[in-house]
Amino acid sequence: MNASKTLQTKCDEKKITPNHIPAKGWKGGFIEKHPELQYKDGVADLTSLPLTDNLDNVEKIKRQQRVLWPEFTWLTKHGEPDSRCFQMFAPDVSRAGYDNTGQNWAVICPQQGTYIPGFGTINVEVTVAQQRGWVNESDKTLAIDMIIKPKIWFSRDANQSALGKIIWGAFELANIFHHLPVSKDQAIKLDTSSTIKMPGVDNPEVIFVRDKLYTPNGLDNLPAFTLHNNVAWNYANVEVVIGEVVKTGDDFVDEFNQLVMNLFNLGSGNLLEVDSTLAWNVWVDAPTKVNQTEWRNHADYWRRSIDVNHCSPDGNGSPVRYANGTEFSVEKELIDDALQAIWDFIKSHI
């Protein structure tokens, strides 16, 4: 029995319509004026561009490429290639936003959740703190650097089980004295780093979005169900090494946060396991024009839908699957044990 479900599998089916023809208005010219930023021997060095805060220049964004097919992959067990799983997150969880010349000014990154019936949703948001880069529609290339800050917190299920009600009651009591991850403002934070060593980049937090597809070691080809050549306009890839949970300085909260991460990783197949590599191939539809108000509100729109409806607003993603197509599952008893561990911890401190 699969005890946890991603939000996408719980929602009613809804599909966003891909755009197949680039919107009018593309001028280009940015990358042509900056040859130092272009690919050389497969490497694009962006260090001469300053990193800018992700939401400081939204008024400059005129065009966007929407990630309608975000294909993620990771090992559910360290060092075991056969344990590799794949999952397409819900459409339009990520976007690149740039001006008509091709300079990139902002990135929207993924939001996701693992829904545990009777308890609630463990939410994940990859917040982009800073970015720099370029997009060239003329030859379908891009290069973007970004610094990301994953955050994890949970929201309650409207139809709580008896154990869920007890646990949430304890959360509310403990939260009077400690900042538990029961809201985005009090979220668990993770360190991340890049798998790639880029010349001139000393900050390990800088993550690289680059051309081509990511193919895991040990696989000659990506599974057919992860490919979208027949519908996507273009693609790129990203790789991130998952780091430790950031300490809060409160021993109670730090131990509690680790129990929450244990529960999340159990339900998601170790999606955010320490020292694992999380990679995704970002398949985009053709460039569209940007509504800047909608862009600013996009993350809140998603968050409301996930918090309130446990639902991804623009359609369903896929279940977690192994390369042969078999679905990943976790026994309900294991989820119950992880919930019990959280309850036992809270009970021993109140």
Coordinates of C-alpha atoms in Angstrom, one line a residue:
M1 CA 0.0 0.0 0.0
N2 CA 1.3 3.4 -0.9
A3 CA 0.9 5.4 2.3
S4 CA 1.8 8.8 0.9
K5 CA 0.9 10.6 -2.3
T6 CA 2.3 13.5 -4.1
L7 CA -0.2 16.4 -4.3
Q8 CA -0.6 15.9 -8.0
T9 CA -2.1 12.4 -7.7
K10 CA -4.7 13.7 -5.3
C11 CA -6.1 16.5 -7.5
D12 CA -8.7 16.4 -10.2
E13 CA -7.2 16.2 -13.7
K14 CA -6.4 19.6 -15.2
K15 CA -3.9 20.4 -17.9
I16 CA -2.2 23.6 -18.9
T17 CA -2.1 24.2 -22.7
P18 CA 1.5 24.3 -24.0
N19 CA 2.5 27.1 -26.4
H20 CA 4.2 25.8 -29.5
I21 CA 5.1 29.1 -31.3
P22 CA 7.2 31.8 -29.7
A23 CA 5.4 35.0 -28.9
K24 CA 6.2 38.0 -31.0
G25 CA 8.6 40.6 -29.6
W26 CA 11.9 38.8 -29.4
K27 CA 14.8 41.0 -30.3
G28 CA 17.9 39.2 -29.0
G29 CA 21.3 40.7 -28.9
F30 CA 22.4 40.4 -25.3
I31 CA 24.5 37.3 -25.7
E32 CA 26.0 38.5 -29.0
K33 CA 27.2 41.6 -27.2
H34 CA 28.8 39.5 -24.4
P35 CA 30.9 36.8 -26.0
E36 CA 32.6 36.1 -22.6
L37 CA 29.2 34.6 -21.5
Q38 CA 28.8 32.3 -24.4
Y39 CA 29.5 28.5 -24.3
K40 CA 33.2 27.6 -24.9
D41 CA 34.0 23.9 -25.0
G42 CA 30.6 23.2 -23.5
V43 CA 31.2 25.6 -20.5
A44 CA 29.4 28.9 -20.0
D45 CA 31.1 31.2 -17.5
L46 CA 28.8 33.8 -16.1
T47 CA 31.0 35.2 -13.4
S48 CA 31.3 38.6 -15.1
L49 CA 27.6 39.1 -14.5
P50 CA 26.5 40.2 -11.0
L51 CA 24.2 38.0 -9.1
T52 CA 21.0 40.0 -8.5
D53 CA 18.2 39.4 -6.0
N54 CA 15.6 37.3 -7.6
L55 CA 12.6 39.6 -7.2
D56 CA 14.3 43.0 -7.6
N57 CA 14.0 43.2 -11.4
V58 CA 10.6 41.7 -12.2
E59 CA 9.6 45.0 -14.0
K60 CA 12.3 44.2 -16.6
I61 CA 10.9 40.7 -17.4
K62 CA 9.1 40.7 -20.8
R63 CA 9.3 37.0 -21.8
Q64 CA 9.3 33.6 -20.1
Q65 CA 10.0 30.0 -20.7
R66 CA 7.6 27.8 -18.6
V67 CA 8.8 24.4 -17.4
L68 CA 5.7 22.4 -18.2
W69 CA 7.5 19.1 -17.9
P70 CA 9.8 19.2 -14.9
E71 CA 11.4 15.7 -14.8
F72 CA 13.3 14.9 -11.5
T73 CA 15.5 12.0 -10.7
W74 CA 17.3 10.8 -7.6
L75 CA 18.5 7.6 -5.9
T76 CA 16.2 6.3 -3.3
K77 CA 19.1 4.4 -1.8
H78 CA 22.7 5.8 -1.8
G79 CA 25.1 4.0 -4.0
E80 CA 22.4 1.7 -5.6
P81 CA 21.8 2.6 -9.2
D82 CA 18.8 0.3 -9.4
S83 CA 17.1 2.3 -6.8
R84 CA 16.9 5.4 -9.1
C85 CA 13.5 6.9 -9.3
F86 CA 11.9 9.5 -11.7
Q87 CA 9.1 11.9 -11.2
M88 CA 7.6 14.6 -13.2
F89 CA 6.4 17.4 -10.9
A90 CA 3.3 19.4 -11.7
P91 CA 3.5 21.7 -14.8
D92 CA 4.5 25.3 -14.5
V93 CA 6.3 24.9 -11.2
S94 CA 9.4 26.7 -12.7
R95 CA 10.0 29.5 -15.2
A96 CA 12.9 31.6 -16.5
G97 CA 12.0 35.3 -17.0
Y98 CA 14.0 37.6 -19.2
D99 CA 13.9 40.8 -21.3
N100 CA 13.4 41.0 -25.0
T101 CA 17.2 41.1 -25.6
G102 CA 17.7 37.8 -23.6
Q103 CA 19.2 38.9 -20.3
N104 CA 17.6 36.8 -17.5
W105 CA 16.2 38.6 -14.5
A106 CA 14.3 36.1 -12.4
V107 CA 13.6 32.4 -11.9
I108 CA 10.6 30.6 -10.4
C109 CA 11.7 27.3 -8.9
P110 CA 9.7 24.2 -7.9
Q111 CA 7.2 23.8 -5.1
Q112 CA 6.1 20.3 -4.2
G113 CA 4.4 18.4 -1.4
T114 CA 4.1 14.9 0.1
Y115 CA 0.5 14.3 1.3
I116 CA 0.1 12.0 4.2
P117 CA -3.6 11.1 4.7
G118 CA -4.9 11.9 8.1
F119 CA -2.0 14.1 9.0
G120 CA -1.4 16.8 6.3
T121 CA 1.0 17.9 3.7
I122 CA 4.8 18.3 4.0
N123 CA 5.5 21.2 1.7
V124 CA 8.8 21.9 -0.1
E125 CA 9.6 25.2 -1.8
V126 CA 12.9 25.9 -3.5
T127 CA 13.2 29.7 -3.0
V128 CA 15.6 31.4 -5.5
A129 CA 17.5 34.0 -3.6
Q130 CA 19.8 35.3 -6.4
Q131 CA 20.3 34.7 -10.1
R132 CA 22.1 35.8 -13.3
G133 CA 22.1 34.6 -16.8
W134 CA 20.9 34.7 -20.4
V135 CA 18.5 33.1 -22.8
N136 CA 18.8 33.0 -26.6
E137 CA 15.6 32.1 -28.4
S138 CA 17.3 32.3 -31.8
D139 CA 19.3 29.1 -31.3
K140 CA 17.4 27.7 -28.2
T141 CA 20.3 28.0 -25.8
L142 CA 20.5 29.4 -22.2
A143 CA 22.8 29.6 -19.2
I144 CA 21.6 30.6 -15.8
D145 CA 23.3 30.6 -12.3
M146 CA 21.2 30.8 -9.2
I147 CA 21.5 30.5 -5.4
I148 CA 18.6 28.5 -4.0
K149 CA 17.2 28.0 -0.5
P150 CA 15.0 24.9 0.0
K151 CA 12.3 25.3 2.7
I152 CA 10.2 22.5 4.3
W153 CA 7.1 22.9 6.5
F154 CA 3.8 21.2 7.0
S155 CA 0.1 22.1 6.9
R156 CA -2.7 20.1 8.4
D157 CA -5.2 17.8 6.7
A158 CA -8.8 19.0 6.9
N159 CA -9.8 15.3 7.5
Q160 CA -7.4 14.4 10.3
S161 CA -7.1 11.0 11.8
A162 CA -7.3 10.5 15.6
L163 CA -3.5 10.4 15.8
G164 CA -3.2 13.4 13.4
K165 CA -5.5 15.5 15.7
I166 CA -3.4 14.6 18.8
I167 CA -0.1 15.4 17.0
W168 CA -1.4 18.7 15.7
G169 CA -2.7 19.6 19.2
A170 CA 0.7 18.9 20.6
F171 CA 2.3 21.0 17.8
E172 CA 0.2 24.0 18.7
L173 CA 1.2 23.7 22.4
A174 CA 4.9 23.2 21.7
N175 CA 4.9 26.1 19.2
I176 CA 4.1 28.5 22.0
F177 CA 7.7 28.0 23.2
H178 CA 9.5 26.9 20.1
H179 CA 9.3 27.8 16.4
L180 CA 8.2 24.6 14.8
P181 CA 7.9 24.3 11.0
V182 CA 4.2 24.7 10.9
S183 CA 4.3 27.6 8.5
K184 CA 6.6 28.9 5.7
D185 CA 7.9 31.6 8.0
Q186 CA 9.2 28.9 10.4
A187 CA 10.3 26.5 7.7
I188 CA 13.1 24.0 7.9
K189 CA 16.0 25.2 5.8
L190 CA 18.5 23.0 3.9
D191 CA 21.9 23.7 2.6
T192 CA 22.6 22.9 -1.1
S193 CA 25.6 22.9 -3.4
S194 CA 26.4 22.3 -7.0
T195 CA 27.7 19.0 -8.4
I196 CA 29.7 21.0 -11.0
K197 CA 33.0 22.9 -10.3
M198 CA 32.8 26.0 -12.5
P199 CA 36.0 28.0 -13.2
G200 CA 35.9 31.3 -11.3
V201 CA 33.0 30.3 -9.1
D202 CA 34.1 30.0 -5.5
N203 CA 30.6 30.0 -3.9
P204 CA 29.5 26.3 -3.6
E205 CA 25.9 27.5 -3.3
V206 CA 25.8 28.6 -6.9
I207 CA 23.6 26.2 -8.9
F208 CA 23.9 26.0 -12.7
V209 CA 21.1 25.7 -15.3
R210 CA 22.7 24.6 -18.6
D211 CA 21.9 23.3 -22.0
K212 CA 21.4 19.5 -22.8
L213 CA 19.8 16.8 -20.8
Y214 CA 21.0 15.1 -17.6
T215 CA 21.5 11.4 -18.0
P216 CA 22.4 9.5 -14.8
N217 CA 25.5 7.4 -14.6
G218 CA 24.7 3.8 -15.4
L219 CA 21.9 4.6 -17.8
D220 CA 22.5 4.6 -21.5
N221 CA 19.2 6.4 -22.1
L222 CA 16.6 8.2 -20.1
P223 CA 13.3 6.3 -19.7
A224 CA 10.9 7.0 -22.5
F225 CA 8.3 8.3 -20.0
T226 CA 10.6 11.2 -19.0
L227 CA 11.1 12.5 -22.6
H228 CA 8.9 15.2 -24.1
N229 CA 10.6 15.9 -27.5
N230 CA 7.2 15.6 -29.3
V231 CA 5.6 18.5 -27.3
A232 CA 8.4 20.6 -25.7
W233 CA 10.1 23.5 -27.4
N234 CA 13.4 23.1 -25.6
Y235 CA 15.1 21.6 -22.5
A236 CA 17.9 22.2 -20.0
N237 CA 19.2 20.5 -16.9
V238 CA 20.1 21.3 -13.2
E239 CA 21.9 19.3 -10.6
V240 CA 21.9 19.9 -6.8
V241 CA 23.6 18.1 -3.9
I242 CA 21.4 18.1 -0.9
G243 CA 23.1 19.3 2.3
E244 CA 22.4 19.2 6.0
V245 CA 19.4 20.8 7.8
V246 CA 20.4 24.3 8.9
K247 CA 20.6 24.4 12.7
T248 CA 18.4 26.9 14.5
G249 CA 20.2 27.1 17.8
D250 CA 17.3 25.5 19.6
D251 CA 18.1 21.9 20.3
F252 CA 14.4 21.0 20.7
V253 CA 13.6 22.4 17.2
D254 CA 16.7 20.9 15.6
E255 CA 15.8 17.4 16.8
F256 CA 12.2 17.9 15.9
N257 CA 13.1 19.2 12.4
Q258 CA 15.2 16.1 11.8
L259 CA 12.2 13.9 12.6
V260 CA 10.1 15.8 10.1
M261 CA 12.8 15.3 7.5
N262 CA 12.9 11.6 8.3
L263 CA 9.1 11.5 7.7
F264 CA 9.4 13.5 4.5
N265 CA 12.2 11.4 3.0
L266 CA 10.4 8.2 3.9
G267 CA 7.2 9.3 2.1
S268 CA 9.1 10.8 -0.9
G269 CA 11.7 8.1 -1.5
N270 CA 14.5 10.1 0.1
L271 CA 14.0 13.0 -2.3
L272 CA 16.0 15.3 0.1
E273 CA 18.4 12.8 1.7
V274 CA 21.7 14.4 2.8
D275 CA 24.5 14.0 0.3
S276 CA 22.2 12.8 -2.5
T277 CA 22.1 14.4 -5.9
L278 CA 18.8 15.7 -7.1
A279 CA 18.7 16.4 -10.8
W280 CA 16.0 17.6 -13.1
N281 CA 15.6 18.1 -16.8
V282 CA 13.5 21.1 -17.4
W283 CA 11.4 20.8 -20.6
V284 CA 9.8 24.1 -21.6
D285 CA 7.1 25.2 -24.0
A286 CA 7.7 28.0 -26.5
P287 CA 8.4 31.5 -25.1
T288 CA 5.4 33.5 -24.0
K289 CA 4.9 37.1 -22.8
V290 CA 5.0 37.9 -19.1
N291 CA 2.2 39.4 -17.0
Q292 CA 4.4 40.9 -14.3
T293 CA 1.6 40.9 -11.7
E294 CA 0.9 37.3 -12.4
W295 CA 4.6 36.5 -12.1
R296 CA 4.8 38.2 -8.7
N297 CA 1.7 36.3 -7.5
H298 CA 2.6 32.9 -9.0
A299 CA 4.3 31.5 -5.9
D300 CA 1.5 32.6 -3.5
Y301 CA -1.1 31.2 -6.0
W302 CA 0.6 27.9 -5.8
R303 CA 1.1 28.0 -2.1
R304 CA -2.6 28.7 -1.4
S305 CA -3.7 25.8 -3.6
I306 CA -1.3 23.4 -1.9
D307 CA -2.1 24.6 1.6
V308 CA -5.8 24.8 1.2
N309 CA -6.6 22.1 -1.4
H310 CA -3.6 19.9 -1.3
C311 CA -3.6 20.4 -5.0
S312 CA -1.3 21.6 -7.8
P313 CA -3.2 24.4 -9.6
D314 CA -2.1 23.7 -13.2
G315 CA -2.5 19.9 -13.5
N316 CA -1.1 16.7 -12.4
G317 CA 2.5 15.4 -12.3
S318 CA 3.4 11.8 -12.4
P319 CA 3.8 9.2 -9.7
V320 CA 7.4 8.3 -8.5
R321 CA 8.6 5.5 -10.8
Y322 CA 11.7 3.4 -11.3
A323 CA 13.4 3.3 -14.7
N324 CA 11.3 0.3 -15.7
G325 CA 8.1 2.1 -15.0
T326 CA 7.3 0.4 -11.7
E327 CA 5.8 2.8 -9.2
F328 CA 7.7 3.5 -5.9
S329 CA 5.7 2.8 -2.8
V330 CA 6.2 2.8 1.0
E331 CA 4.4 0.7 3.5
K332 CA 1.8 2.4 5.6
E333 CA 3.3 0.9 8.7
L334 CA 6.6 2.8 8.1
I335 CA 4.8 6.1 7.8
D336 CA 2.9 5.4 11.0
D337 CA 6.1 4.6 12.8
A338 CA 7.6 7.9 11.7
L339 CA 4.5 9.8 12.8
Q340 CA 4.7 7.9 16.1
A341 CA 8.3 9.0 16.6
I342 CA 7.3 12.6 16.1
W343 CA 4.5 12.2 18.6
D344 CA 6.7 10.4 21.1
F345 CA 9.2 13.2 20.9
I346 CA 6.6 15.9 21.4
K347 CA 5.0 14.0 24.3
S348 CA 8.3 13.6 26.1
H349 CA 8.8 17.3 26.1
I350 CA 5.4 18.6 27.1

